[in-house]
Amino acid sequence: MSDFEVARRQKQEPTATLLVRFIVCFAVFLGGLALMAIGSIGEGASSPFLFVGGILAVGLAFGVPMIGSTER
């Protein structure tokens, strides 16, 4: 059998910081979905840019919590 262990964090962030980060990332995620929706139904010249901006916002919402993380 293998001796698998999960690497423990050296220092846990305060709960308020984690909660604010979650709320901000969730808002950016929902905003990205809204941008994709507006970009997909729009007829203007800016529609492709709104859609791509939505994709980037959703990717940012998933990427921000990974800042400062380490491989376990």
mmCIF file of N, CA and C in Angstrom:
data_model
loop_
_atom_site.group_PDB
_atom_site.id
_atom_site.type_symbol
_atom_site.label_atom_id
_atom_site.label_comp_id
_atom_site.label_asym_id
_atom_site.label_seq_id
_atom_site.Cartn_x
_atom_site.Cartn_y
_atom_site.Cartn_z
ATOM 1 N N MET A 1 0.835 -1.177 0.000
ATOM 2 C CA MET A 1 0.000 0.000 0.000
ATOM 3 C C MET A 1 0.883 1.245 0.000
ATOM 4 N N SER A 2 0.341 2.312 -0.514
ATOM 5 C CA SER A 2 1.099 3.564 -0.524
ATOM 6 C C SER A 2 0.765 4.401 0.704
ATOM 7 N N ASP A 3 1.694 5.241 1.078
ATOM 8 C CA ASP A 3 1.497 6.141 2.210
ATOM 9 C C ASP A 3 1.149 7.522 1.665
ATOM 10 N N PHE A 4 -0.101 7.706 1.248
ATOM 11 C CA PHE A 4 -0.542 8.968 0.663
ATOM 12 C C PHE A 4 -0.964 9.928 1.765
ATOM 13 N N GLU A 5 -0.424 11.139 1.718
ATOM 14 C CA GLU A 5 -0.798 12.175 2.676
ATOM 15 C C GLU A 5 -1.083 13.468 1.933
ATOM 16 N N VAL A 6 -2.064 14.189 2.395
ATOM 17 C CA VAL A 6 -2.385 15.491 1.824
ATOM 18 C C VAL A 6 -1.486 16.529 2.481
ATOM 19 N N ALA A 7 -0.895 17.395 1.646
ATOM 20 C CA ALA A 7 -0.035 18.448 2.187
ATOM 21 C C ALA A 7 -0.886 19.459 2.943
ATOM 22 N N ARG A 8 -0.532 19.735 4.162
ATOM 23 C CA ARG A 8 -1.261 20.683 5.001
ATOM 24 C C ARG A 8 -0.828 22.103 4.684
ATOM 25 N N ARG A 9 -1.775 23.031 4.776
ATOM 26 C CA ARG A 9 -1.451 24.435 4.592
ATOM 27 C C ARG A 9 -0.648 24.930 5.776
ATOM 28 N N GLN A 10 0.313 25.778 5.486
ATOM 29 C CA GLN A 10 1.109 26.349 6.565
ATOM 30 C C GLN A 10 0.299 27.376 7.344
ATOM 31 N N LYS A 11 -0.484 28.184 6.630
ATOM 32 C CA LYS A 11 -1.228 29.250 7.287
ATOM 33 C C LYS A 11 -2.578 29.405 6.592
ATOM 34 N N GLN A 12 -3.648 29.260 7.324
ATOM 35 C CA GLN A 12 -4.995 29.400 6.770
ATOM 36 C C GLN A 12 -5.375 30.870 6.718
ATOM 37 N N GLU A 13 -5.994 31.276 5.621
ATOM 38 C CA GLU A 13 -6.456 32.655 5.502
ATOM 39 C C GLU A 13 -7.672 32.859 6.387
ATOM 40 N N PRO A 14 -7.908 34.092 6.811
ATOM 41 C CA PRO A 14 -9.100 34.362 7.627
ATOM 42 C C PRO A 14 -10.378 34.050 6.859
ATOM 43 N N THR A 15 -11.410 33.673 7.588
ATOM 44 C CA THR A 15 -12.678 33.291 6.971
ATOM 45 C C THR A 15 -13.281 34.437 6.176
ATOM 46 N N ALA A 16 -13.176 35.657 6.686
ATOM 47 C CA ALA A 16 -13.739 36.813 5.973
ATOM 48 C C ALA A 16 -13.080 36.994 4.607
ATOM 49 N N THR A 17 -11.784 36.778 4.539
ATOM 50 C CA THR A 17 -11.071 36.896 3.264
ATOM 51 C C THR A 17 -11.550 35.850 2.272
ATOM 52 N N LEU A 18 -11.716 34.634 2.732
ATOM 53 C CA LEU A 18 -12.203 33.566 1.858
ATOM 54 C C LEU A 18 -13.621 33.843 1.379
ATOM 55 N N LEU A 19 -14.462 34.373 2.263
ATOM 56 C CA LEU A 19 -15.845 34.671 1.899
ATOM 57 C C LEU A 19 -15.914 35.790 0.865
ATOM 58 N N VAL A 20 -15.130 36.844 1.056
ATOM 59 C CA VAL A 20 -15.119 37.951 0.098
ATOM 60 C C VAL A 20 -14.595 37.478 -1.252
ATOM 61 N N ARG A 21 -13.548 36.653 -1.239
ATOM 62 C CA ARG A 21 -13.010 36.126 -2.500
ATOM 63 C C ARG A 21 -14.057 35.278 -3.225
ATOM 64 N N PHE A 22 -14.796 34.469 -2.467
ATOM 65 C CA PHE A 22 -15.834 33.648 -3.076
ATOM 66 C C PHE A 22 -16.921 34.520 -3.694
ATOM 67 N N ILE A 23 -17.373 35.542 -2.977
ATOM 68 C CA ILE A 23 -18.453 36.401 -3.484
ATOM 69 C C ILE A 23 -18.005 37.150 -4.738
ATOM 70 N N VAL A 24 -16.776 37.670 -4.724
ATOM 71 C CA VAL A 24 -16.266 38.386 -5.894
ATOM 72 C C VAL A 24 -16.147 37.452 -7.089
ATOM 73 N N CYS A 25 -15.606 36.267 -6.876
ATOM 74 C CA CYS A 25 -15.449 35.319 -7.983
ATOM 75 C C CYS A 25 -16.797 34.864 -8.520
ATOM 76 N N PHE A 26 -17.767 34.682 -7.639
ATOM 77 C CA PHE A 26 -19.102 34.285 -8.089
ATOM 78 C C PHE A 26 -19.756 35.399 -8.897
ATOM 79 N N ALA A 27 -19.569 36.657 -8.463
ATOM 80 C CA ALA A 27 -20.124 37.790 -9.207
ATOM 81 C C ALA A 27 -19.467 37.916 -10.579
ATOM 82 N N VAL A 28 -18.152 37.712 -10.654
ATOM 83 C CA VAL A 28 -17.455 37.764 -11.942
ATOM 84 C C VAL A 28 -17.931 36.626 -12.840
ATOM 85 N N PHE A 29 -18.158 35.454 -12.263
ATOM 86 C CA PHE A 29 -18.663 34.319 -13.033
ATOM 87 C C PHE A 29 -20.043 34.624 -13.618
ATOM 88 N N LEU A 30 -20.948 35.133 -12.786
ATOM 89 C CA LEU A 30 -22.287 35.465 -13.279
ATOM 90 C C LEU A 30 -22.245 36.596 -14.302
ATOM 91 N N GLY A 31 -21.359 37.569 -14.084
ATOM 92 C CA GLY A 31 -21.194 38.641 -15.064
ATOM 93 C C GLY A 31 -20.682 38.112 -16.394
ATOM 94 N N GLY A 32 -19.780 37.151 -16.337
ATOM 95 C CA GLY A 32 -19.279 36.539 -17.567
ATOM 96 C C GLY A 32 -20.363 35.784 -18.317
ATOM 97 N N LEU A 33 -21.218 35.088 -17.570
ATOM 98 C CA LEU A 33 -22.346 34.412 -18.221
ATOM 99 C C LEU A 33 -23.285 35.422 -18.865
ATOM 100 N N ALA A 34 -23.514 36.547 -18.179
ATOM 101 C CA ALA A 34 -24.377 37.591 -18.742
ATOM 102 C C ALA A 34 -23.759 38.190 -19.998
ATOM 103 N N LEU A 35 -22.456 38.427 -19.977
ATOM 104 C CA LEU A 35 -21.789 38.950 -21.173
ATOM 105 C C LEU A 35 -21.891 37.981 -22.343
ATOM 106 N N MET A 36 -21.736 36.686 -22.071
ATOM 107 C CA MET A 36 -21.875 35.704 -23.150
ATOM 108 C C MET A 36 -23.293 35.692 -23.690
ATOM 109 N N ALA A 37 -24.280 35.821 -22.814
ATOM 110 C CA ALA A 37 -25.673 35.833 -23.265
ATOM 111 C C ALA A 37 -25.958 37.069 -24.111
ATOM 112 N N ILE A 38 -25.494 38.229 -23.660
ATOM 113 C CA ILE A 38 -25.721 39.465 -24.415
ATOM 114 C C ILE A 38 -24.983 39.413 -25.745
ATOM 115 N N GLY A 39 -23.778 38.886 -25.733
ATOM 116 C CA GLY A 39 -23.009 38.784 -26.970
ATOM 117 C C GLY A 39 -23.589 37.797 -27.959
ATOM 118 N N SER A 40 -24.279 36.774 -27.469
ATOM 119 C CA SER A 40 -24.825 35.772 -28.388
ATOM 120 C C SER A 40 -26.146 36.198 -29.005
ATOM 121 N N ILE A 41 -26.894 37.073 -28.359
ATOM 122 C CA ILE A 41 -28.178 37.491 -28.928
ATOM 123 C C ILE A 41 -28.107 38.847 -29.603
ATOM 124 N N GLY A 42 -27.001 39.559 -29.441
ATOM 125 C CA GLY A 42 -26.868 40.887 -30.021
ATOM 126 C C GLY A 42 -26.592 40.843 -31.510
ATOM 127 N N GLU A 43 -26.960 41.919 -32.182
ATOM 128 C CA GLU A 43 -26.738 42.024 -33.622
ATOM 129 C C GLU A 43 -25.659 43.043 -33.960
ATOM 130 N N GLY A 44 -25.162 43.774 -32.957
ATOM 131 C CA GLY A 44 -24.184 44.836 -33.202
ATOM 132 C C GLY A 44 -22.801 44.298 -33.505
ATOM 133 N N ALA A 45 -21.933 45.237 -33.842
ATOM 134 C CA ALA A 45 -20.562 44.876 -34.172
ATOM 135 C C ALA A 45 -19.775 44.473 -32.932
ATOM 136 N N SER A 46 -20.259 44.847 -31.747
ATOM 137 C CA SER A 46 -19.530 44.530 -30.525
ATOM 138 C C SER A 46 -19.905 43.169 -29.940
ATOM 139 N N SER A 47 -20.823 42.469 -30.536
ATOM 140 C CA SER A 47 -21.275 41.183 -30.004
ATOM 141 C C SER A 47 -20.154 40.154 -29.849
ATOM 142 N N PRO A 48 -19.285 39.991 -30.832
ATOM 143 C CA PRO A 48 -18.197 39.011 -30.646
ATOM 144 C C PRO A 48 -17.266 39.390 -29.493
ATOM 145 N N PHE A 49 -17.042 40.691 -29.313
ATOM 146 C CA PHE A 49 -16.167 41.136 -28.224
ATOM 147 C C PHE A 49 -16.819 40.895 -26.862
ATOM 148 N N LEU A 50 -18.135 41.087 -26.778
ATOM 149 C CA LEU A 50 -18.841 40.806 -25.529
ATOM 150 C C LEU A 50 -18.782 39.316 -25.204
ATOM 151 N N PHE A 51 -18.960 38.486 -26.213
ATOM 152 C CA PHE A 51 -18.933 37.043 -25.990
ATOM 153 C C PHE A 51 -17.545 36.588 -25.533
ATOM 154 N N VAL A 52 -16.512 37.063 -26.198
ATOM 155 C CA VAL A 52 -15.144 36.698 -25.811
ATOM 156 C C VAL A 52 -14.816 37.266 -24.431
ATOM 157 N N GLY A 53 -15.301 38.476 -24.146
ATOM 158 C CA GLY A 53 -15.109 39.045 -22.815
ATOM 159 C C GLY A 53 -15.780 38.207 -21.748
ATOM 160 N N GLY A 54 -16.938 37.630 -22.059
ATOM 161 C CA GLY A 54 -17.617 36.739 -21.128
ATOM 162 C C GLY A 54 -16.825 35.475 -20.868
ATOM 163 N N ILE A 55 -16.238 34.930 -21.911
ATOM 164 C CA ILE A 55 -15.411 33.731 -21.743
ATOM 165 C C ILE A 55 -14.196 34.045 -20.871
ATOM 166 N N LEU A 56 -13.574 35.195 -21.104
ATOM 167 C CA LEU A 56 -12.419 35.587 -20.303
ATOM 168 C C LEU A 56 -12.810 35.842 -18.846
ATOM 169 N N ALA A 57 -13.985 36.428 -18.626
ATOM 170 C CA ALA A 57 -14.441 36.690 -17.257
ATOM 171 C C ALA A 57 -14.705 35.387 -16.506
ATOM 172 N N VAL A 58 -15.305 34.422 -17.169
ATOM 173 C CA VAL A 58 -15.547 33.125 -16.528
ATOM 174 C C VAL A 58 -14.214 32.442 -16.214
ATOM 175 N N GLY A 59 -13.277 32.513 -17.125
ATOM 176 C CA GLY A 59 -11.955 31.943 -16.868
ATOM 177 C C GLY A 59 -11.254 32.638 -15.718
ATOM 178 N N LEU A 60 -11.409 33.956 -15.630
ATOM 179 C CA LEU A 60 -10.826 34.714 -14.529
ATOM 180 C C LEU A 60 -11.461 34.319 -13.203
ATOM 181 N N ALA A 61 -12.771 34.085 -13.218
ATOM 182 C CA ALA A 61 -13.466 33.689 -11.986
ATOM 183 C C ALA A 61 -12.945 32.350 -11.466
ATOM 184 N N PHE A 62 -12.544 31.471 -12.357
ATOM 185 C CA PHE A 62 -11.976 30.199 -11.922
ATOM 186 C C PHE A 62 -10.493 30.332 -11.582
ATOM 187 N N GLY A 63 -9.802 31.293 -12.179
ATOM 188 C CA GLY A 63 -8.378 31.430 -11.966
ATOM 189 C C GLY A 63 -7.990 32.199 -10.714
ATOM 190 N N VAL A 64 -8.796 33.173 -10.316
ATOM 191 C CA VAL A 64 -8.449 34.021 -9.167
ATOM 192 C C VAL A 64 -8.273 33.208 -7.875
ATOM 193 N N PRO A 65 -9.117 32.238 -7.576
ATOM 194 C CA PRO A 65 -8.895 31.480 -6.339
ATOM 195 C C PRO A 65 -7.609 30.657 -6.355
ATOM 196 N N MET A 66 -7.030 30.448 -7.516
ATOM 197 C CA MET A 66 -5.813 29.645 -7.595
ATOM 198 C C MET A 66 -4.550 30.454 -7.329
ATOM 199 N N ILE A 67 -4.669 31.785 -7.208
ATOM 200 C CA ILE A 67 -3.501 32.615 -6.941
ATOM 201 C C ILE A 67 -2.920 32.252 -5.575
ATOM 202 N N GLY A 68 -1.674 31.995 -5.557
ATOM 203 C CA GLY A 68 -0.991 31.667 -4.319
ATOM 204 C C GLY A 68 -1.123 30.209 -3.898
ATOM 205 N N SER A 69 -1.781 29.408 -4.694
ATOM 206 C CA SER A 69 -1.910 27.998 -4.328
ATOM 207 C C SER A 69 -0.643 27.256 -4.735
ATOM 208 N N THR A 70 -0.443 26.132 -4.112
ATOM 209 C CA THR A 70 0.708 25.313 -4.418
ATOM 210 C C THR A 70 0.235 23.907 -4.766
ATOM 211 N N GLU A 71 1.067 23.198 -5.490
ATOM 212 C CA GLU A 71 0.730 21.828 -5.843
ATOM 213 C C GLU A 71 0.811 20.956 -4.598
ATOM 214 N N ARG A 72 -0.162 20.120 -4.449
ATOM 215 C CA ARG A 72 -0.204 19.255 -3.255
ATOM 216 C C ARG A 72 0.364 17.904 -3.570
#
